[in-house]
Amino acid sequence: MDRAAARRLLDWFAAVRRTLPWRGPFPRDPYAVLVSEVMLQQTQVERVAPGFKRFMTRFPSLASLAAASEDEAVAAFAGMGYYGRARRLQRAARAIVERGAWPATVAELAALPGMGPYTSAAVAAFAFAGAEPPVDGNVARVAARVGALELPLGSAALQRCAAAFARELHAGAPVPELFEALMELGATVCTPRAPRCPACPLRPSCGSARDPERVPLPRPQRAAVAQNWAALWLAAPDGTVLLRRVADGALLAGLWLPPLGTVPAGEAPAAVARELASALGFHGDLAPVAAVAHSITFRRIAVHPFVGSVAGPGVGEPTPDLARRDPGDPGLPTSSLLEKLHRACTGPRQPGLAERWGDITAG
Ligand code: SF4
């Protein structure tokens, strides 16, 4: 890479860059950088833009996010999914408030709870003029194509090569825009499918312009794993349902869902449901309804709901992590699984799981 390539990239960016709510002048507010980068990790820009504005209106400062309850922070991520990010973001905010000042280097930022190498490098680069490149999937793809690197997406080798590529380009024009321009190029021109090579400022130095989709190699797929869960749907006459906040360290941690339990191989879902009910002091009837399908990354989960009625107090006494809530409450930090269970337990019968999934071996 030469200086001319860096210059062409910056000129291209200046001409075509998208206007996005977090793209103010450099150096940027580290809080806004942190929020936007965490949101952008698993959500499309189009959905992040309104979500970012809502979040920043609700929590305009690091201190306001740190002082909020976990439920409030998670609820402010509504519409973007992957709510674990909201909890990690809040933990980082609290650590910074406790620390008394923003850390400015990649190493210091990476020491905050929940901060990965990408987010740390992005905050350091965009808020504190750091020279360590944030390497996301877009940067990795551009680097693989320019260098014609036959490396799989997500591999440590590609990550290292992409960081070296971005560092070299940045040395030719050491401004934070350079990193953002590289990400923008991957997002809008050097796209996974049908990249627009004729419009690309890096074309003169690209080793893949004739056959751009040959690299990077696809990410190795993890085989799907089947699981069975039992769910308790304990409904009260006022329409509320007993929900529990999923414990830290579990799948769906921090979200409000009906009590759930994994069904071990060879055990009946009804037995697990009965154990869940007993632990809550519920000894009434439980009626099974058709299982609902829910996927979490590589897991294909059949969730078997069991419906019971709770009329008065005494069952599942409220605690900070257990409450009767309206399952349709839009402010409830939850997963789409709640809506599926709500439909299954109160609406017409759902189609069988076999109609939606192929054969998956239970493991
Ligand atoms: S020339 Fe094509 S393949 Fe190479 S970086 Fe540009 S868009 Fe990507």
Coordinates of N, CA, C and O and ligand atoms in Angstrom, one line a residue, residues 141-147 165 182 185-186 188-191 194-213 215, ligand 1:
R141 N -12.7 -8.2 5.0 CA -13.0 -8.6 3.6 C -12.2 -7.8 2.6 O -11.6 -8.3 1.6
V142 N -12.1 -6.5 2.8 CA -11.3 -5.6 1.9 C -9.8 -6.1 1.9 O -9.2 -6.2 0.8
A143 N -9.3 -6.3 3.1 CA -7.9 -6.7 3.2 C -7.6 -8.1 2.5 O -6.6 -8.2 1.7
A144 N -8.6 -9.0 2.7 CA -8.4 -10.3 2.0 C -8.4 -10.2 0.5 O -7.6 -10.8 -0.2
R145 N -9.3 -9.3 0.0 CA -9.4 -9.1 -1.5 C -8.2 -8.3 -2.0 O -7.6 -8.8 -3.1
V146 N -7.8 -7.3 -1.4 CA -6.7 -6.5 -1.9 C -5.4 -7.4 -1.9 O -4.7 -7.4 -2.9
G147 N -5.2 -8.2 -0.9 CA -4.0 -9.0 -0.8 C -4.2 -10.4 -1.4 O -3.3 -11.2 -1.3
F165 N -2.6 -4.7 7.2 CA -3.0 -3.9 6.0 C -3.6 -2.5 6.4 O -3.2 -1.5 5.8
L182 N -12.2 2.8 5.4 CA -12.0 1.4 5.0 C -13.3 0.6 5.4 O -13.7 -0.3 4.6
L185 N -15.9 1.4 2.8 CA -15.6 0.8 1.5 C -16.1 -0.7 1.6 O -16.8 -1.1 0.6
G186 N -15.9 -1.4 2.7 CA -16.4 -2.8 2.8 C -17.9 -2.8 2.8 O -18.5 -3.8 2.3
T188 N -20.1 -0.7 1.5 CA -20.9 -0.1 0.4 C -20.3 -0.5 -1.0 O -21.0 -0.4 -1.9
V189 N -19.0 -0.8 -1.1 CA -18.4 -1.1 -2.4 C -17.9 -2.5 -2.5 O -18.3 -3.3 -3.3
C190 N -17.0 -2.9 -1.5 CA -16.4 -4.2 -1.5 C -17.3 -5.1 -0.7 O -16.9 -5.7 0.3
T191 N -18.5 -5.3 -1.2 CA -19.6 -6.0 -0.4 C -19.4 -7.5 -0.6 O -18.7 -8.0 -1.5
A194 N -21.3 -9.4 -5.2 CA -21.3 -8.4 -6.3 C -20.6 -7.1 -5.9 O -21.2 -6.0 -5.9
P195 N -19.3 -7.1 -5.5 CA -18.7 -5.9 -5.2 C -18.6 -5.0 -6.4 O -18.5 -5.5 -7.6
R196 N -18.5 -3.7 -6.2 CA -18.5 -2.7 -7.3 C -17.1 -2.3 -7.6 O -16.7 -1.1 -7.3
C197 N -16.3 -3.2 -8.2 CA -14.9 -2.9 -8.4 C -14.6 -1.6 -9.2 O -13.7 -0.8 -8.9
P198 N -15.4 -1.4 -10.3 CA -15.1 -0.2 -11.1 C -15.2 1.1 -10.2 O -14.6 2.1 -10.6
A199 N -16.0 1.1 -9.1 CA -16.1 2.3 -8.3 C -15.1 2.4 -7.2 O -15.2 3.3 -6.3
C200 N -14.2 1.4 -7.1 CA -13.4 1.3 -5.9 C -12.1 2.1 -6.0 O -11.3 1.9 -6.9
P201 N -11.8 2.9 -5.0 CA -10.5 3.6 -5.0 C -9.3 2.8 -4.8 O -8.2 3.2 -5.1
L202 N -9.4 1.5 -4.3 CA -8.3 0.7 -4.1 C -8.0 -0.3 -5.3 O -7.2 -1.1 -5.2
R203 N -8.8 -0.1 -6.3 CA -8.7 -1.0 -7.4 C -7.3 -1.1 -8.0 O -6.8 -2.2 -8.3
P204 N -6.6 0.0 -8.1 CA -5.2 -0.1 -8.8 C -4.3 -1.0 -8.0 O -3.3 -1.6 -8.6
S205 N -4.5 -1.2 -6.7 CA -3.6 -2.0 -5.9 C -4.2 -3.3 -5.5 O -3.7 -4.0 -4.6
C206 N -5.4 -3.7 -6.0 CA -6.2 -4.8 -5.6 C -5.8 -6.1 -6.3 O -5.8 -6.1 -7.6
G207 N -5.5 -7.1 -5.6 CA -5.2 -8.4 -6.2 C -6.4 -9.3 -6.6 O -6.2 -10.4 -7.0
S208 N -7.6 -8.8 -6.4 CA -8.8 -9.6 -6.6 C -9.8 -9.0 -7.5 O -10.9 -9.5 -7.7
A209 N -9.4 -7.9 -8.1 CA -10.4 -7.1 -8.9 C -11.0 -7.9 -10.1 O -12.2 -7.7 -10.5
R210 N -10.3 -8.9 -10.6 CA -10.8 -9.7 -11.7 C -11.8 -10.8 -11.2 O -12.6 -11.3 -11.9
D211 N -11.6 -11.3 -10.0 CA -12.4 -12.4 -9.4 C -12.6 -12.1 -7.9 O -12.2 -12.9 -7.1
P212 N -13.3 -11.0 -7.6 CA -13.3 -10.5 -6.2 C -14.0 -11.5 -5.2 O -13.6 -11.5 -4.1
E213 N -15.0 -12.3 -5.7 CA -15.7 -13.1 -4.7 C -15.0 -14.4 -4.3 O -15.4 -15.2 -3.5
V215 N -12.2 -14.7 -2.7 CA -11.8 -14.5 -1.3 C -12.6 -13.4 -0.6 O -13.2 -12.6 -1.2
Ligands
SF4_1 S1 -11.2 -3.6 -6.4 FE1 -13.0 -4.8 -5.9 S2 -12.3 -6.6 -4.8 FE2 -10.7 -5.0 -4.7 S3 -11.0 -3.9 -2.9 FE3 -12.1 -2.8 -4.5 S4 -14.2 -3.6 -4.5 FE4 -12.9 -5.0 -3.3

